[in-house]
PDB file of N, CA and C in Angstrom:
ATOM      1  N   UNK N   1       0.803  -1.209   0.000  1.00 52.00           N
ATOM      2  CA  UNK N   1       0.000   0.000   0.000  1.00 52.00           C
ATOM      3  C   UNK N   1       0.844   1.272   0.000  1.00 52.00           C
ATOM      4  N   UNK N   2       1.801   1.493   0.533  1.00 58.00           N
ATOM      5  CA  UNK N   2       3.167   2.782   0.924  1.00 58.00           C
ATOM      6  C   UNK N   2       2.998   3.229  -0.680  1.00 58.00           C
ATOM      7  N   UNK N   3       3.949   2.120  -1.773  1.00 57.00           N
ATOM      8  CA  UNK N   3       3.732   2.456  -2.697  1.00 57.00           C
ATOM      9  C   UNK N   3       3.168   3.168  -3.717  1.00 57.00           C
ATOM     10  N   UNK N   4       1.982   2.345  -3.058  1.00 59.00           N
ATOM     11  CA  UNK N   4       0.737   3.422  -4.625  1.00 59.00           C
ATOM     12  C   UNK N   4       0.314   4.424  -3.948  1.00 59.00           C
ATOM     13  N   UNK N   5       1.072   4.933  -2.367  1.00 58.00           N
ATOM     14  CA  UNK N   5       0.489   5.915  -1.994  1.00 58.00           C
ATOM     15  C   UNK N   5       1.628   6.995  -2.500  1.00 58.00           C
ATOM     16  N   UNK N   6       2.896   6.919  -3.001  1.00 65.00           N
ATOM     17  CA  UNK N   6       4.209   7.561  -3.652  1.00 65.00           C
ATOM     18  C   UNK N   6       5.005   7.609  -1.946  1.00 65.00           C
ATOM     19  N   UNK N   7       5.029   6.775  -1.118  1.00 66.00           N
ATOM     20  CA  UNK N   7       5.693   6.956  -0.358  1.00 66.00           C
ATOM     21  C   UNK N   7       6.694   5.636   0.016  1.00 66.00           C
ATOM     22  N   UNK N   8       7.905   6.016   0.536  1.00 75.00           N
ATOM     23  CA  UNK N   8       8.943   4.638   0.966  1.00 75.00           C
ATOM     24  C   UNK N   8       8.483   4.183   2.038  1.00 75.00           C
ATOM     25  N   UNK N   9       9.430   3.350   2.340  1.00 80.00           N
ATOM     26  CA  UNK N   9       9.404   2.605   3.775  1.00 80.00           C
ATOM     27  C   UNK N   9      10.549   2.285   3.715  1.00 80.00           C
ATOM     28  N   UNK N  10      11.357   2.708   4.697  1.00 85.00           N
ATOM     29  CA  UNK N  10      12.808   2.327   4.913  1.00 85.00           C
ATOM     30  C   UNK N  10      12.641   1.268   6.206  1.00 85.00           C
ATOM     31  N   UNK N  11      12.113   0.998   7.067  1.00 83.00           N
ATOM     32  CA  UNK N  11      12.215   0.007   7.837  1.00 83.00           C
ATOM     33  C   UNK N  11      11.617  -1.183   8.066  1.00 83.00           C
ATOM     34  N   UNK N  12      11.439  -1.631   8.606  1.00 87.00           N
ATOM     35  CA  UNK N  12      11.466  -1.440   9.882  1.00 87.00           C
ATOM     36  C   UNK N  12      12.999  -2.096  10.461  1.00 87.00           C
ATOM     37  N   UNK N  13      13.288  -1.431  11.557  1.00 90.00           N
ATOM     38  CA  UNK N  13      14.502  -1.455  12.269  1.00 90.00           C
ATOM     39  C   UNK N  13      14.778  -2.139  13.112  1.00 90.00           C
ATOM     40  N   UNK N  14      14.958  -3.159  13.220  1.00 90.00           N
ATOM     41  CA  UNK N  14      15.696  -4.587  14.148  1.00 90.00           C
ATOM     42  C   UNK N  14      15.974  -3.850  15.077  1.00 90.00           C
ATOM     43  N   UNK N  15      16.526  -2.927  15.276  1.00 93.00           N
ATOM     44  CA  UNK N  15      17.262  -2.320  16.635  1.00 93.00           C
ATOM     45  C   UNK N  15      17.452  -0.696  16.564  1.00 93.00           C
ATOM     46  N   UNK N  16      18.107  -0.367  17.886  1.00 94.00           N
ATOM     47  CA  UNK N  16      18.227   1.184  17.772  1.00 94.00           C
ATOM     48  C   UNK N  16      19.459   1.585  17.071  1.00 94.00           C
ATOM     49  N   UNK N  17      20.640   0.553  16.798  1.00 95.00           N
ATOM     50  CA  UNK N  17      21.544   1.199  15.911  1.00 95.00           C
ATOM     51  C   UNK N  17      21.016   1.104  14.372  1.00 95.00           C
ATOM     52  N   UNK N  18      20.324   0.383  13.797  1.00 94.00           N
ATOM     53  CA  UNK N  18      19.701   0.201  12.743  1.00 94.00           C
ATOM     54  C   UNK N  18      18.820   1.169  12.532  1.00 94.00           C
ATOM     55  N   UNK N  19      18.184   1.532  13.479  1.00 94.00           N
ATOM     56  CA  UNK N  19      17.255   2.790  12.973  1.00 94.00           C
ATOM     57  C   UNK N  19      18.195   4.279  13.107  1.00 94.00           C
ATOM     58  N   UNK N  20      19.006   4.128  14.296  1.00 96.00           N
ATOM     59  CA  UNK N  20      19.729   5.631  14.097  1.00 96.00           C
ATOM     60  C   UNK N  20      20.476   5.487  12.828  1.00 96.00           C
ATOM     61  N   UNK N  21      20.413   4.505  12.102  1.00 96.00           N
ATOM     62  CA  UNK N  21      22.074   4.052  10.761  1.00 96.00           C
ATOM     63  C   UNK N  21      20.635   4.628   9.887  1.00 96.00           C
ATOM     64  N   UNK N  22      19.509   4.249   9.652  1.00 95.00           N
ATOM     65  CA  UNK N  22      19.280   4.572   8.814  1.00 95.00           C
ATOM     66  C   UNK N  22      18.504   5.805   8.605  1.00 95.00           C
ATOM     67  N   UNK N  23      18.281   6.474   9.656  1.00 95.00           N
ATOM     68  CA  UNK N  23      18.258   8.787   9.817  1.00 95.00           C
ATOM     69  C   UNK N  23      19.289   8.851   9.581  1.00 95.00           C
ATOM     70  N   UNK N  24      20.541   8.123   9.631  1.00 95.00           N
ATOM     71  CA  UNK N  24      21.798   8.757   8.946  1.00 95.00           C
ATOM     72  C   UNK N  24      21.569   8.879   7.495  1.00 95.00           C
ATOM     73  N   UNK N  25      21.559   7.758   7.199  1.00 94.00           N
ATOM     74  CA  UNK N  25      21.776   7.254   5.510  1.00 94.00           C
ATOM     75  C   UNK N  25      20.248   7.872   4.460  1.00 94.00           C
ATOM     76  N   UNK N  26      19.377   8.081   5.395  1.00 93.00           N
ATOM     77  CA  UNK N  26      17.974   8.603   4.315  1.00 93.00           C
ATOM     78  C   UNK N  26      17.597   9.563   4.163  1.00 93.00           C
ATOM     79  N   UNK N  27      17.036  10.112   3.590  1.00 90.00           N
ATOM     80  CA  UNK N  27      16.157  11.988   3.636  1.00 90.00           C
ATOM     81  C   UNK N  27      14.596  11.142   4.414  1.00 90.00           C
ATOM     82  N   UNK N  28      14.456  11.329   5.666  1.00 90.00           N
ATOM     83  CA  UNK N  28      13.183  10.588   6.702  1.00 90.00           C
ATOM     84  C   UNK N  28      12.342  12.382   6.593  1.00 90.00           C
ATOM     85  N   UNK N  29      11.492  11.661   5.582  1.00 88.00           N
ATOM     86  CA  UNK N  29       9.834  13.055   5.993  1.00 88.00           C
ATOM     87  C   UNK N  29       9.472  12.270   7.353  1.00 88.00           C
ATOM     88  N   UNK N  30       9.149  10.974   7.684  1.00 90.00           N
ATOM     89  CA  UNK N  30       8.554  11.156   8.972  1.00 90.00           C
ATOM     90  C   UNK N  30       8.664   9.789   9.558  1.00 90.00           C
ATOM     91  N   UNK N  31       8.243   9.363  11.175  1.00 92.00           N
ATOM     92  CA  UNK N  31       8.642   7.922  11.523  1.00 92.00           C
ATOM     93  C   UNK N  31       7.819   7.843  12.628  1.00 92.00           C
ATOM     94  N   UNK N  32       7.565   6.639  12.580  1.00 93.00           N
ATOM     95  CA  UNK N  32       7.101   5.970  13.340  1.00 93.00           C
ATOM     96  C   UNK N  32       7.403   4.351  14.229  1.00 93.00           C
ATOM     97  N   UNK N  33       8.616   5.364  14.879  1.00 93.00           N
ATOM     98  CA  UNK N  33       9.301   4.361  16.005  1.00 93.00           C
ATOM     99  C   UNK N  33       8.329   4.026  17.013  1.00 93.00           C
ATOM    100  N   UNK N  34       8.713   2.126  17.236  1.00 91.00           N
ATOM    101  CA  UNK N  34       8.031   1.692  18.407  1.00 91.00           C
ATOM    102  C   UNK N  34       9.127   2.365  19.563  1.00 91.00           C
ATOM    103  N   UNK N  35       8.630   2.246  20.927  1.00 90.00           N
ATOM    104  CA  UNK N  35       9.427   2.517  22.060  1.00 90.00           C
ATOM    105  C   UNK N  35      10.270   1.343  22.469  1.00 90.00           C
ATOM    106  N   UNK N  36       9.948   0.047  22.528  1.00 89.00           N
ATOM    107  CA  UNK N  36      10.382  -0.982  22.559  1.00 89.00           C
ATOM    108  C   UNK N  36      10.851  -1.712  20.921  1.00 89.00           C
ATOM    109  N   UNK N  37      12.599  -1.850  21.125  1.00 85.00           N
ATOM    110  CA  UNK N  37      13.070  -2.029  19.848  1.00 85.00           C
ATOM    111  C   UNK N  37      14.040  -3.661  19.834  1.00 85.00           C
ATOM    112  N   UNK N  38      12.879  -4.656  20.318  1.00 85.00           N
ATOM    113  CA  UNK N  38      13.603  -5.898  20.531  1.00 85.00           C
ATOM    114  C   UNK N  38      14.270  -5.760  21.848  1.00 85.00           C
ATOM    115  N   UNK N  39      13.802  -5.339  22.743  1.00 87.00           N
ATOM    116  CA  UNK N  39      14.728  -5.807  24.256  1.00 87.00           C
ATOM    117  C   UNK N  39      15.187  -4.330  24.484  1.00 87.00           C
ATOM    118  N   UNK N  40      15.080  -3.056  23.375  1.00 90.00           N
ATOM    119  CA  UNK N  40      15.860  -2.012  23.678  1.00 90.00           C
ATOM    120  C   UNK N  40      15.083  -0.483  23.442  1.00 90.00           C
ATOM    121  N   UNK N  41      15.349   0.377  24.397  1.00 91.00           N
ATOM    122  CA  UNK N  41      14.278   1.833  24.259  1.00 91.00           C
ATOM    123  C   UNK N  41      14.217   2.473  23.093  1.00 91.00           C
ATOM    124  N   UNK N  42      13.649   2.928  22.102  1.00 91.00           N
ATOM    125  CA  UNK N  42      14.119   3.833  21.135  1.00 91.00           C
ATOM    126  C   UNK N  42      14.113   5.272  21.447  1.00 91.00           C
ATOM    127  N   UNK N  43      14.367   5.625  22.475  1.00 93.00           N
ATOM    128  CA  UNK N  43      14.433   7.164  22.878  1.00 93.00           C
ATOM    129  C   UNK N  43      15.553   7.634  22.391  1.00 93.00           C
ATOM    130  N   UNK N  44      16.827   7.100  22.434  1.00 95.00           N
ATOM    131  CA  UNK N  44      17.830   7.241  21.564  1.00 95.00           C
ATOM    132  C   UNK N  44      17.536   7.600  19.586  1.00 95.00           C
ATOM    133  N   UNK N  45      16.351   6.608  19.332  1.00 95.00           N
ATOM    134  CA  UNK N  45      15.881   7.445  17.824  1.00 95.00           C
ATOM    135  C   UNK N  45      14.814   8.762  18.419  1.00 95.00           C
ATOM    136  N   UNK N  46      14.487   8.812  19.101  1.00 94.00           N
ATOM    137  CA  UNK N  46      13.327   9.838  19.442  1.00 94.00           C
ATOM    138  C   UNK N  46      14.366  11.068  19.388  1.00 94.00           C
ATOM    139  N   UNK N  47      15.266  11.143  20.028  1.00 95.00           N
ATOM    140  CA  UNK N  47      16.190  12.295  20.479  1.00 95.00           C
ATOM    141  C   UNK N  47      16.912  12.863  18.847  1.00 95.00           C
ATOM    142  N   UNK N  48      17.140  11.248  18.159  1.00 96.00           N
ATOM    143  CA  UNK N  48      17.955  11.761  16.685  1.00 96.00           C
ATOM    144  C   UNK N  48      16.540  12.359  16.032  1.00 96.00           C
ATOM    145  N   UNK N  49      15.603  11.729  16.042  1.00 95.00           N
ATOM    146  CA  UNK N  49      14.349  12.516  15.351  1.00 95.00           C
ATOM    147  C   UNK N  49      14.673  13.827  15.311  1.00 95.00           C
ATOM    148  N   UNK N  50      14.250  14.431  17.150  1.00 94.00           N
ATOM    149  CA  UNK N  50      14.242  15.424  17.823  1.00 94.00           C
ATOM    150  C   UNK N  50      14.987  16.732  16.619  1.00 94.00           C
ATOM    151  N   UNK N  51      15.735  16.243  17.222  1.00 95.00           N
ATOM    152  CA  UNK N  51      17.387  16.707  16.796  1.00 95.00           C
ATOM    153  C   UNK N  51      17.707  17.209  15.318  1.00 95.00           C
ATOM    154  N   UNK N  52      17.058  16.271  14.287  1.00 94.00           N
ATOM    155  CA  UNK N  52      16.868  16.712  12.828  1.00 94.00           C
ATOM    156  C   UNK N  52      15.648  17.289  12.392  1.00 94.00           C
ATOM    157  N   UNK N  53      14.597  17.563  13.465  1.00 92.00           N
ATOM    158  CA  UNK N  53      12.936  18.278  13.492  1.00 92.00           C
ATOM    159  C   UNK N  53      12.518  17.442  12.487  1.00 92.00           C
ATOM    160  N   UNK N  54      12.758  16.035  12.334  1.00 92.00           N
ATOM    161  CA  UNK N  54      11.767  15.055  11.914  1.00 92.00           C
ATOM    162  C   UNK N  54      10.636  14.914  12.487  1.00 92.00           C
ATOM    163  N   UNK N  55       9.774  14.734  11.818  1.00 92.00           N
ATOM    164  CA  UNK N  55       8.052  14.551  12.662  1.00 92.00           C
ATOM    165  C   UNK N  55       8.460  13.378  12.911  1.00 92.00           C
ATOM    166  N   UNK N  56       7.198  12.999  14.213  1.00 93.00           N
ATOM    167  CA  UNK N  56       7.353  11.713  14.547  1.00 93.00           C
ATOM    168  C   UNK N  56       6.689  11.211  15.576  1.00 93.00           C
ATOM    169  N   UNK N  57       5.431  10.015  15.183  1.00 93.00           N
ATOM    170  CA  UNK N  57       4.814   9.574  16.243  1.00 93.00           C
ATOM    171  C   UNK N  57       5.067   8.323  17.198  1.00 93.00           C
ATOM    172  N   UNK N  58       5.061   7.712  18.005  1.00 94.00           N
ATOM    173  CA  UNK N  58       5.384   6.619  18.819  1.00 94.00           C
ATOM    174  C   UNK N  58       4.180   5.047  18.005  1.00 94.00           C
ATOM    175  N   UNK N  59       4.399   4.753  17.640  1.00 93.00           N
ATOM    176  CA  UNK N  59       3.678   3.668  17.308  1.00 93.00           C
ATOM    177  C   UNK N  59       4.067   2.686  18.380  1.00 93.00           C
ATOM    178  N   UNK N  60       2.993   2.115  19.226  1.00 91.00           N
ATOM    179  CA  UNK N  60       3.900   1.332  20.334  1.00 91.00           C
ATOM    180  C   UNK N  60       2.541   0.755  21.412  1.00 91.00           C
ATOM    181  N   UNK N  61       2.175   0.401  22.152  1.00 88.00           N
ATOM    182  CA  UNK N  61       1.251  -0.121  23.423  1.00 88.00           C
ATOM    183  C   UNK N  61       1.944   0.751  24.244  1.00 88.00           C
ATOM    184  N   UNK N  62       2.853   1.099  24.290  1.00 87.00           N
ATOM    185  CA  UNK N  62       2.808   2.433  25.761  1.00 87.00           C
ATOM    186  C   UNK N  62       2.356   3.238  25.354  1.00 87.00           C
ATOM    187  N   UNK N  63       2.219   4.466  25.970  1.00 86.00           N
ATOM    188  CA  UNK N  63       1.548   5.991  26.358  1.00 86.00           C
ATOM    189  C   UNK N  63       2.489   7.118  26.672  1.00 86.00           C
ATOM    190  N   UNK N  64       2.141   7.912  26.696  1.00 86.00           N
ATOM    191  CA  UNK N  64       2.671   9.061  27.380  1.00 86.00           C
ATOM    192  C   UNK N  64       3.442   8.941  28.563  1.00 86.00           C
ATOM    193  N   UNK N  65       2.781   8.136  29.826  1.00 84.00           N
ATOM    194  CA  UNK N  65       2.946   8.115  30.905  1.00 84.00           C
ATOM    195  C   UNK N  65       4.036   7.323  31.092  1.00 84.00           C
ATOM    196  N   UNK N  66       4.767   6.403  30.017  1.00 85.00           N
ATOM    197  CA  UNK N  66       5.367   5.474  29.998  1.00 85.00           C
ATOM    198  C   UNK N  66       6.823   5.717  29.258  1.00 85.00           C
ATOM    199  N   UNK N  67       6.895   6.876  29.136  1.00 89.00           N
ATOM    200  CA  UNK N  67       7.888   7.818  28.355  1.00 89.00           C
ATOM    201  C   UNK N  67       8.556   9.234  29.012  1.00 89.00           C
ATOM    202  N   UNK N  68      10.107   9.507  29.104  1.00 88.00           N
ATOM    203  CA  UNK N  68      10.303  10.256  29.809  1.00 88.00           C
ATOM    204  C   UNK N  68       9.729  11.866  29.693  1.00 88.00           C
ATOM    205  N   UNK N  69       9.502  13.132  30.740  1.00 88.00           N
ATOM    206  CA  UNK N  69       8.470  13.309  30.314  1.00 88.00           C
ATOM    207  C   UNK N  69       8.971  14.830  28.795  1.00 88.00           C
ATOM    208  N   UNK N  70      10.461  14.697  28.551  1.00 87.00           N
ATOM    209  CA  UNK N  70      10.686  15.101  27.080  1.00 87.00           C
ATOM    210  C   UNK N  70      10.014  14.703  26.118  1.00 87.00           C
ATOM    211  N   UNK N  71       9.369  13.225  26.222  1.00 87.00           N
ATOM    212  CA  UNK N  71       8.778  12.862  25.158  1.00 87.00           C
ATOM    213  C   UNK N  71       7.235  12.733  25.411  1.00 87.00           C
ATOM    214  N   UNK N  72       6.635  13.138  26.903  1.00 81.00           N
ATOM    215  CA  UNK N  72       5.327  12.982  27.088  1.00 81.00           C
ATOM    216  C   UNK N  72       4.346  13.513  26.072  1.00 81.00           C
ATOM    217  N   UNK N  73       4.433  14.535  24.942  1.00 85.00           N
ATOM    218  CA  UNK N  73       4.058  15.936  24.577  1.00 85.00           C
ATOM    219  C   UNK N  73       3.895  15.182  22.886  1.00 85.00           C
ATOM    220  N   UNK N  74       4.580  14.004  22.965  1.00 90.00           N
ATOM    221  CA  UNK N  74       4.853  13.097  21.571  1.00 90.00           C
ATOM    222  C   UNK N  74       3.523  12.689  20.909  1.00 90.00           C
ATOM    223  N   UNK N  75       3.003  12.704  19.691  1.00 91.00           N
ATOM    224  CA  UNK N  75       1.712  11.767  19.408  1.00 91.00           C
ATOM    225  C   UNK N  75       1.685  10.417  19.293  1.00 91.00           C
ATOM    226  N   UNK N  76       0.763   9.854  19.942  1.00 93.00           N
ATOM    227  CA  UNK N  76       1.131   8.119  20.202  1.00 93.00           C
ATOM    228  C   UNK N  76       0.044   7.523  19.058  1.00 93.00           C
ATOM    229  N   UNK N  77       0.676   6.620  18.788  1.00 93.00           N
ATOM    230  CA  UNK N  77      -0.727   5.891  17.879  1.00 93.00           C
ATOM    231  C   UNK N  77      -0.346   4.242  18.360  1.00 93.00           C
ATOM    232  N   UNK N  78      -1.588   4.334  18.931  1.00 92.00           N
ATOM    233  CA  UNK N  78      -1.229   2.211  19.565  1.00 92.00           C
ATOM    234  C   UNK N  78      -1.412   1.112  18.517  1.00 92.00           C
ATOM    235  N   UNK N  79      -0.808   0.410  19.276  1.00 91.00           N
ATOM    236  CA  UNK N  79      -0.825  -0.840  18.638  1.00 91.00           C
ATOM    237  C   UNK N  79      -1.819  -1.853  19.035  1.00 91.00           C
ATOM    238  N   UNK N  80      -2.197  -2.614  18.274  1.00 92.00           N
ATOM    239  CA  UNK N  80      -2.271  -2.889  16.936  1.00 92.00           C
ATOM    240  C   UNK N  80      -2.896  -1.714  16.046  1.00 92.00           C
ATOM    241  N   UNK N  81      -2.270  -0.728  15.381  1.00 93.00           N
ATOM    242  CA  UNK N  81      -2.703   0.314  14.558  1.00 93.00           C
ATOM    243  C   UNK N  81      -3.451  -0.283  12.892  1.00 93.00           C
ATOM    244  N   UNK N  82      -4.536  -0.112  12.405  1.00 92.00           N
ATOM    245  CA  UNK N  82      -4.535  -0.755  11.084  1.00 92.00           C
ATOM    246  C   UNK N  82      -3.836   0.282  10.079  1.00 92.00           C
ATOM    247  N   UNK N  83      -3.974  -0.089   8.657  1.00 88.00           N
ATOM    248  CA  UNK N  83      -3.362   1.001   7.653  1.00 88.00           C
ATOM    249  C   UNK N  83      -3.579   2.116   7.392  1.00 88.00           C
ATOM    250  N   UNK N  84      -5.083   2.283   7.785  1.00 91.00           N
ATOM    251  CA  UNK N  84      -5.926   3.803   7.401  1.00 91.00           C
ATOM    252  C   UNK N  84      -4.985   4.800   8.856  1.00 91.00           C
ATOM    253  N   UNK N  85      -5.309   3.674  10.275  1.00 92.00           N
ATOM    254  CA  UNK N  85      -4.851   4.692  11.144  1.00 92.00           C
ATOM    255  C   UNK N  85      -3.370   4.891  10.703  1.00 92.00           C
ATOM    256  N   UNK N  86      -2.308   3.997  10.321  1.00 90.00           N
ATOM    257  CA  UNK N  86      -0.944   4.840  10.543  1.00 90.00           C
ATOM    258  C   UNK N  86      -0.555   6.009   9.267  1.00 90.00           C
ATOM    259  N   UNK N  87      -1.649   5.934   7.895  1.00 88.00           N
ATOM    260  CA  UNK N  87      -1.566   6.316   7.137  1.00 88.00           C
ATOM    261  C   UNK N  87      -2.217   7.942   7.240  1.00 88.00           C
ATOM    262  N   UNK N  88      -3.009   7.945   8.058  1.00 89.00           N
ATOM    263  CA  UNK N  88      -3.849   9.183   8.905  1.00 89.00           C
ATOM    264  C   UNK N  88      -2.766   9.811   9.602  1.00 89.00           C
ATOM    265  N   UNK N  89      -1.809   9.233  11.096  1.00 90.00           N
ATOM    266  CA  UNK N  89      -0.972   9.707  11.471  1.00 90.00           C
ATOM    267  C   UNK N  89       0.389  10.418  10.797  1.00 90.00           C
ATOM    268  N   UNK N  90       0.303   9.686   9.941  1.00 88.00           N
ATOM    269  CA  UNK N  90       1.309  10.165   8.618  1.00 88.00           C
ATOM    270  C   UNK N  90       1.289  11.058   8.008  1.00 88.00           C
ATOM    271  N   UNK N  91       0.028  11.474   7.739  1.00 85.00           N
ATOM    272  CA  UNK N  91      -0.521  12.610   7.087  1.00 85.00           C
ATOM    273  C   UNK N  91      -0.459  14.108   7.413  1.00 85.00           C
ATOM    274  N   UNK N  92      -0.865  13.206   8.951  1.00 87.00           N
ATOM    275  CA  UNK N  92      -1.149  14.740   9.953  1.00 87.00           C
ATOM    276  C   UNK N  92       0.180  14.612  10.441  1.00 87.00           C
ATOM    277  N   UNK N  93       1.167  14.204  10.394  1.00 87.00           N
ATOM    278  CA  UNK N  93       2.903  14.328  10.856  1.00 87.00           C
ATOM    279  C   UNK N  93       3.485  15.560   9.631  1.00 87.00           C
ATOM    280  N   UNK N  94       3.025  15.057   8.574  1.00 82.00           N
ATOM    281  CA  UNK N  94       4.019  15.812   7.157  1.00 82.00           C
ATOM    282  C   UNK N  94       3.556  17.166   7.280  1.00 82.00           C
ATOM    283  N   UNK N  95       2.007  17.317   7.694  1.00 80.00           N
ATOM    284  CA  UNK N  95       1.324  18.642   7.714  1.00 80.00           C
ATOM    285  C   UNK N  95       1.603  19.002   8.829  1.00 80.00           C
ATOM    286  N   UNK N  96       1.939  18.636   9.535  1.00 71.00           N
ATOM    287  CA  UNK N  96       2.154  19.785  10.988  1.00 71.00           C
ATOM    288  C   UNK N  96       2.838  21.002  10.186  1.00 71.00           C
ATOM    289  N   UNK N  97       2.928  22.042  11.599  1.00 65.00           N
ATOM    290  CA  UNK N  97       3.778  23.659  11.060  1.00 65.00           C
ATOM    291  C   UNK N  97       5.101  22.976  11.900  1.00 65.00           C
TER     292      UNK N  97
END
């Protein structure tokens, strides 16, 4: 579906050096990191997000409350998300000001 919508998908990311390797290596309009990355936090990609004013929502079963509170302020979209919802969050990520 990404496709015929004209958009990539560079991940998904086995881990947090895999996802920070690949905000190195891509032009990222926007992401949607889980918080839990196989055994490991992705606040470390949240911060590189941060950092390059990449949009970016938490796709994940935690919350707000479950996140330090730099990132409380983050838009969450839970899991199990279907396509319309992450494709909605996506939307409204590229359009933010």
């Amino acid at each position: 579906m990404p496709a015929r919508l004209g958009v990539s998908v560079i991940g998904p990311a086995p881990s947090v050096a895999v996802a920070l390797w690949l905000i190195d290596e891509h032009n990222v309009d926007v992401a949607l990191p889980d918080i839990q990355l196989y055994g490991e936090t992705s606040l470390a990609v949240a911060r590189a997000l941060q950092a390059r004013d990449i949009p970016f929502a938490f796709l994940s079963g935690f919350g707000p409350g479950d996140v330090p509170s730099a990132f409380a302020g983050c838009q969450f979209l839970r899991k199990p998300a279907d396509q319309v919802a992450i494709l909605t969050a996506m939307n409204e990520l590229v359009r933010a000001p």
